[in-house]
Short mmCIF file of N, CA and C in Angstrom, two decimals:
data_model
loop_
_atom_site.label_atom_id
_atom_site.label_comp_id
_atom_site.label_asym_id
_atom_site.label_seq_id
_atom_site.Cartn_x
_atom_site.Cartn_y
_atom_site.Cartn_z
N UNK A 726 0.84 -1.38 -0.02
CA UNK A 726 -0.07 0.04 -0.09
C UNK A 726 1.02 1.20 0.15
N UNK A 727 0.63 1.85 -0.96
CA UNK A 727 1.25 2.93 -1.15
C UNK A 727 0.61 4.57 -0.31
N UNK A 728 1.86 5.16 -0.02
CA UNK A 728 1.14 7.20 0.42
C UNK A 728 1.23 6.80 1.83
N UNK A 729 1.75 5.86 2.23
CA UNK A 729 1.73 5.96 4.04
C UNK A 729 0.53 4.56 4.48
N UNK A 730 -0.25 4.95 5.95
CA UNK A 730 -0.88 3.57 6.15
C UNK A 730 -1.97 4.26 7.06
N UNK A 731 -2.08 5.69 6.65
CA UNK A 731 -2.82 6.31 7.36
C UNK A 731 -3.90 7.29 6.43
N UNK A 732 -5.23 6.90 6.33
CA UNK A 732 -6.44 7.41 5.07
C UNK A 732 -6.79 8.38 5.90
N UNK A 733 -7.34 9.64 4.98
CA UNK A 733 -7.86 10.74 5.65
C UNK A 733 -9.69 10.49 5.37
N UNK A 734 -10.16 9.33 5.36
CA UNK A 734 -11.75 8.64 5.45
C UNK A 734 -12.01 8.20 6.20
N UNK A 735 -12.88 8.00 7.01
CA UNK A 735 -13.15 6.56 8.00
C UNK A 735 -14.29 5.68 7.69
N UNK A 736 -13.76 5.34 6.34
CA UNK A 736 -15.32 4.33 5.94
C UNK A 736 -15.02 2.93 7.09
N UNK A 737 -16.21 2.80 7.70
CA UNK A 737 -16.94 1.60 8.57
C UNK A 737 -16.39 0.37 8.09
N UNK A 738 -16.05 -0.04 6.61
CA UNK A 738 -15.62 -1.31 6.44
C UNK A 738 -14.27 -1.35 6.38
N UNK A 739 -13.18 -0.38 6.80
CA UNK A 739 -11.65 -0.59 6.26
C UNK A 739 -11.28 -0.41 7.73
N UNK A 740 -9.96 -1.29 7.91
CA UNK A 740 -9.46 -1.43 9.35
C UNK A 740 -7.84 -0.59 9.30
N UNK A 741 -7.86 0.45 8.14
CA UNK A 741 -7.17 1.17 7.95
C UNK A 741 -6.89 2.69 8.93
N UNK A 742 -5.57 2.90 9.62
CA UNK A 742 -5.79 4.07 10.89
C UNK A 742 -6.23 5.35 9.63
N UNK A 743 -7.03 6.31 10.42
CA UNK A 743 -7.92 7.24 10.21
C UNK A 743 -7.07 8.50 10.77
N UNK A 744 -6.97 9.54 9.83
CA UNK A 744 -6.51 10.68 10.12
C UNK A 744 -6.54 11.87 9.21
N UNK A 745 -7.08 12.93 9.75
CA UNK A 745 -7.19 14.01 8.95
C UNK A 745 -5.93 14.80 8.59
N UNK A 746 -5.35 14.97 9.45
CA UNK A 746 -3.65 15.04 8.89
C UNK A 746 -2.72 14.01 9.09
N UNK A 747 -2.68 12.92 8.12
CA UNK A 747 -1.65 12.29 8.53
C UNK A 747 -0.25 12.52 8.08
N UNK A 748 0.38 11.90 8.35
CA UNK A 748 2.30 11.81 8.23
C UNK A 748 2.27 12.63 6.77
N UNK A 749 3.42 13.33 6.33
CA UNK A 749 3.67 13.72 4.91
C UNK A 749 4.49 12.34 4.29
N UNK A 750 3.93 12.61 2.87
CA UNK A 750 4.55 11.25 2.05
C UNK A 750 5.79 11.45 2.06
N UNK A 751 6.78 10.34 2.38
CA UNK A 751 7.96 9.61 1.82
C UNK A 751 8.48 9.68 0.38
N UNK A 752 9.26 10.90 0.31
CA UNK A 752 9.76 11.43 -0.98
C UNK A 752 10.13 10.37 -1.62
N UNK A 753 11.16 9.15 -0.78
CA UNK A 753 11.63 8.43 -1.37
C UNK A 753 10.95 7.07 -1.69
N UNK A 754 9.58 7.14 -1.44
CA UNK A 754 8.77 5.93 -1.49
C UNK A 754 8.78 5.37 -3.18
N UNK A 755 8.92 6.33 -4.02
CA UNK A 755 8.86 5.61 -5.31
C UNK A 755 10.33 5.04 -5.99
N UNK A 756 11.24 5.35 -4.96
CA UNK A 756 12.52 4.53 -5.44
C UNK A 756 12.11 3.16 -4.90
N UNK A 757 11.86 3.39 -3.67
CA UNK A 757 11.77 2.56 -2.65
C UNK A 757 11.00 0.81 -3.07
N UNK A 758 9.77 1.57 -3.27
CA UNK A 758 8.64 0.46 -4.01
C UNK A 758 9.14 -0.42 -5.18
N UNK A 759 9.89 0.55 -6.44
CA UNK A 759 10.58 -0.13 -7.39
C UNK A 759 11.90 -1.08 -6.85
N UNK A 760 12.67 -0.51 -6.18
CA UNK A 760 13.87 -1.50 -5.56
C UNK A 760 13.45 -2.74 -4.78
N UNK A 761 12.12 -2.59 -4.38
CA UNK A 761 11.73 -3.82 -3.81
C UNK A 761 10.89 -5.02 -4.79
N UNK A 762 10.31 -4.51 -5.94
CA UNK A 762 9.59 -5.59 -6.46
C UNK A 762 10.60 -5.53 -7.42
N UNK A 763 11.70 -5.01 -8.01
CA UNK A 763 12.65 -5.75 -8.94
C UNK A 763 13.77 -6.69 -7.83
N UNK A 764 13.77 -6.27 -6.99
CA UNK A 764 14.09 -7.01 -5.86
C UNK A 764 13.64 -8.64 -5.95
N UNK A 765 12.13 -8.85 -6.00
CA UNK A 765 11.48 -9.52 -5.82
C UNK A 765 10.95 -10.88 -7.16
N UNK A 766 11.58 -10.28 -8.18
CA UNK A 766 11.32 -10.76 -9.37
C UNK A 766 9.88 -10.62 -9.87
N UNK A 767 9.19 -9.60 -9.42
CA UNK A 767 7.20 -9.69 -9.43
C UNK A 767 7.32 -9.31 -11.11
N UNK A 768 6.49 -10.04 -11.74
CA UNK A 768 6.38 -9.62 -13.02
C UNK A 768 5.05 -8.50 -13.26
N UNK A 769 4.14 -9.01 -12.52
CA UNK A 769 2.72 -8.21 -12.62
C UNK A 769 2.54 -7.83 -10.66
N UNK A 770 2.10 -6.50 -10.72
CA UNK A 770 2.17 -6.19 -9.32
C UNK A 770 0.65 -5.07 -9.26
N UNK A 771 0.09 -5.46 -7.94
CA UNK A 771 -1.40 -4.37 -8.05
C UNK A 771 -0.77 -3.35 -6.71
N UNK A 772 -0.78 -2.09 -7.06
CA UNK A 772 -0.77 -1.01 -6.32
C UNK A 772 -1.64 -0.75 -5.42
N UNK A 773 -1.78 -0.33 -4.56
CA UNK A 773 -2.97 -0.06 -3.46
C UNK A 773 -2.74 1.35 -2.87
N UNK A 774 -3.68 1.78 -2.25
CA UNK A 774 -2.79 2.86 -1.91
C UNK A 774 -4.16 3.54 -0.78
N UNK A 775 -3.76 4.32 0.36
CA UNK A 775 -4.79 5.00 1.11
C UNK A 775 -5.42 6.45 0.38
N UNK A 776 -6.44 6.91 0.66
CA UNK A 776 -7.40 8.12 0.22
C UNK A 776 -6.45 9.12 1.01
N UNK A 777 -5.92 10.49 0.19
CA UNK A 777 -5.02 11.31 1.11
C UNK A 777 -5.74 12.65 0.21
N UNK A 778 -6.94 12.81 1.19
CA UNK A 778 -7.21 14.00 0.75
C UNK A 778 -7.22 15.15 1.12
N UNK A 779 -5.78 15.26 2.04
CA UNK A 779 -5.33 16.45 2.81
C UNK A 779 -4.03 16.88 1.40
N UNK A 780 -4.17 16.17 0.14
CA UNK A 780 -3.40 16.82 -0.76
C UNK A 780 -3.89 17.39 -1.58
N UNK A 781 -3.35 18.44 -2.31
CA UNK A 781 -4.16 18.91 -3.41
C UNK A 781 -4.83 18.56 -4.38
N UNK A 782 -3.52 17.54 -4.81
CA UNK A 782 -4.27 16.21 -5.95
C UNK A 782 -4.61 15.00 -5.46
N UNK A 783 -4.47 14.93 -4.37
CA UNK A 783 -5.17 13.68 -3.64
C UNK A 783 -3.87 12.64 -3.97
N UNK A 784 -2.86 12.72 -3.71
CA UNK A 784 -1.59 12.02 -4.46
C UNK A 784 -1.14 11.73 -5.38
N UNK A 785 -2.25 11.98 -6.95
CA UNK A 785 -2.01 11.62 -8.05
C UNK A 785 -0.79 11.86 -8.66
N UNK A 786 0.10 12.83 -8.08
CA UNK A 786 1.51 13.30 -8.68
C UNK A 786 2.42 11.92 -8.02
N UNK A 787 2.00 11.52 -6.56
CA UNK A 787 2.93 10.69 -6.08
C UNK A 787 2.92 9.47 -6.90
N UNK A 788 1.44 8.85 -6.92
CA UNK A 788 0.97 7.45 -7.15
C UNK A 788 1.33 7.49 -8.97
N UNK A 789 2.04 8.62 -9.36
CA UNK A 789 2.40 8.94 -10.80
C UNK A 789 3.92 8.28 -10.99
N UNK A 790 4.50 9.21 -9.78
CA UNK A 790 6.05 8.42 -9.56
C UNK A 790 6.10 7.22 -9.04
N UNK A 791 5.58 6.99 -8.74
CA UNK A 791 5.82 5.14 -8.25
C UNK A 791 5.54 4.36 -9.28
N UNK A 792 4.41 4.64 -10.34
CA UNK A 792 4.49 3.82 -11.58
C UNK A 792 5.73 4.01 -12.46
N UNK A 793 5.78 5.45 -12.54
CA UNK A 793 7.32 5.57 -13.20
C UNK A 793 8.35 5.09 -13.03
N UNK A 794 8.95 4.89 -11.49
CA UNK A 794 9.88 4.24 -11.42
C UNK A 794 9.67 3.17 -11.38
N UNK A 795 8.59 2.55 -11.15
CA UNK A 795 8.67 0.53 -11.68
C UNK A 795 9.02 0.59 -13.14
N UNK A 796 8.08 1.23 -14.01
CA UNK A 796 8.38 1.37 -15.28
C UNK A 796 10.28 1.22 -16.08
N UNK A 797 10.49 2.03 -15.21
CA UNK A 797 12.24 2.59 -15.23
C UNK A 797 12.92 1.19 -14.59
N UNK A 798 12.60 0.86 -13.86
CA UNK A 798 13.41 -0.40 -12.96
C UNK A 798 13.39 -1.36 -14.12
N UNK A 799 11.54 -1.93 -14.22
CA UNK A 799 11.75 -3.03 -15.31
C UNK A 799 12.27 -2.88 -16.47
N UNK A 800 12.61 -1.67 -17.00
CA UNK A 800 13.23 -1.33 -18.32
C UNK A 800 15.08 -1.99 -18.07
N UNK A 801 15.00 -1.47 -17.01
CA UNK A 801 16.34 -1.55 -16.27
C UNK A 801 17.27 -3.04 -16.33
N UNK A 802 15.96 -3.73 -15.84
CA UNK A 802 16.27 -4.85 -15.73
C UNK A 802 15.55 -5.64 -17.29
N UNK A 803 15.43 -5.77 -17.76
CA UNK A 803 14.92 -6.25 -19.12
C UNK A 803 16.35 -6.16 -19.52
N UNK A 804 17.19 -4.79 -19.78
CA UNK A 804 18.10 -4.64 -20.61
C UNK A 804 19.60 -5.16 -19.69
N UNK A 805 19.68 -5.48 -18.68
CA UNK A 805 20.48 -6.09 -18.31
C UNK A 805 20.39 -8.15 -18.39
N UNK A 806 19.30 -8.45 -18.38
CA UNK A 806 19.17 -9.61 -18.71
C UNK A 806 19.38 -10.04 -20.57
N UNK A 807 19.26 -8.93 -21.21
CA UNK A 807 20.13 -9.01 -22.50
C UNK A 807 21.59 -9.55 -22.75
#
């Protein structure tokens, strides 16, 4: 789950921690996620995230950066295998 472990919504069906002011996003998370997935050798991954209504774009830019890093890591991994 990306963007932290604290959601800004309090859905009754969910067990994720809730806060109106969660901690800031980890700026290194995109690189950390890409590195971990590369090391695990996964070909397919499903990303989930908490809701971040406290952020102007609700975390869309951060989510985008994670996906970009995953794609870059995958390309590098494929080039090394050739």
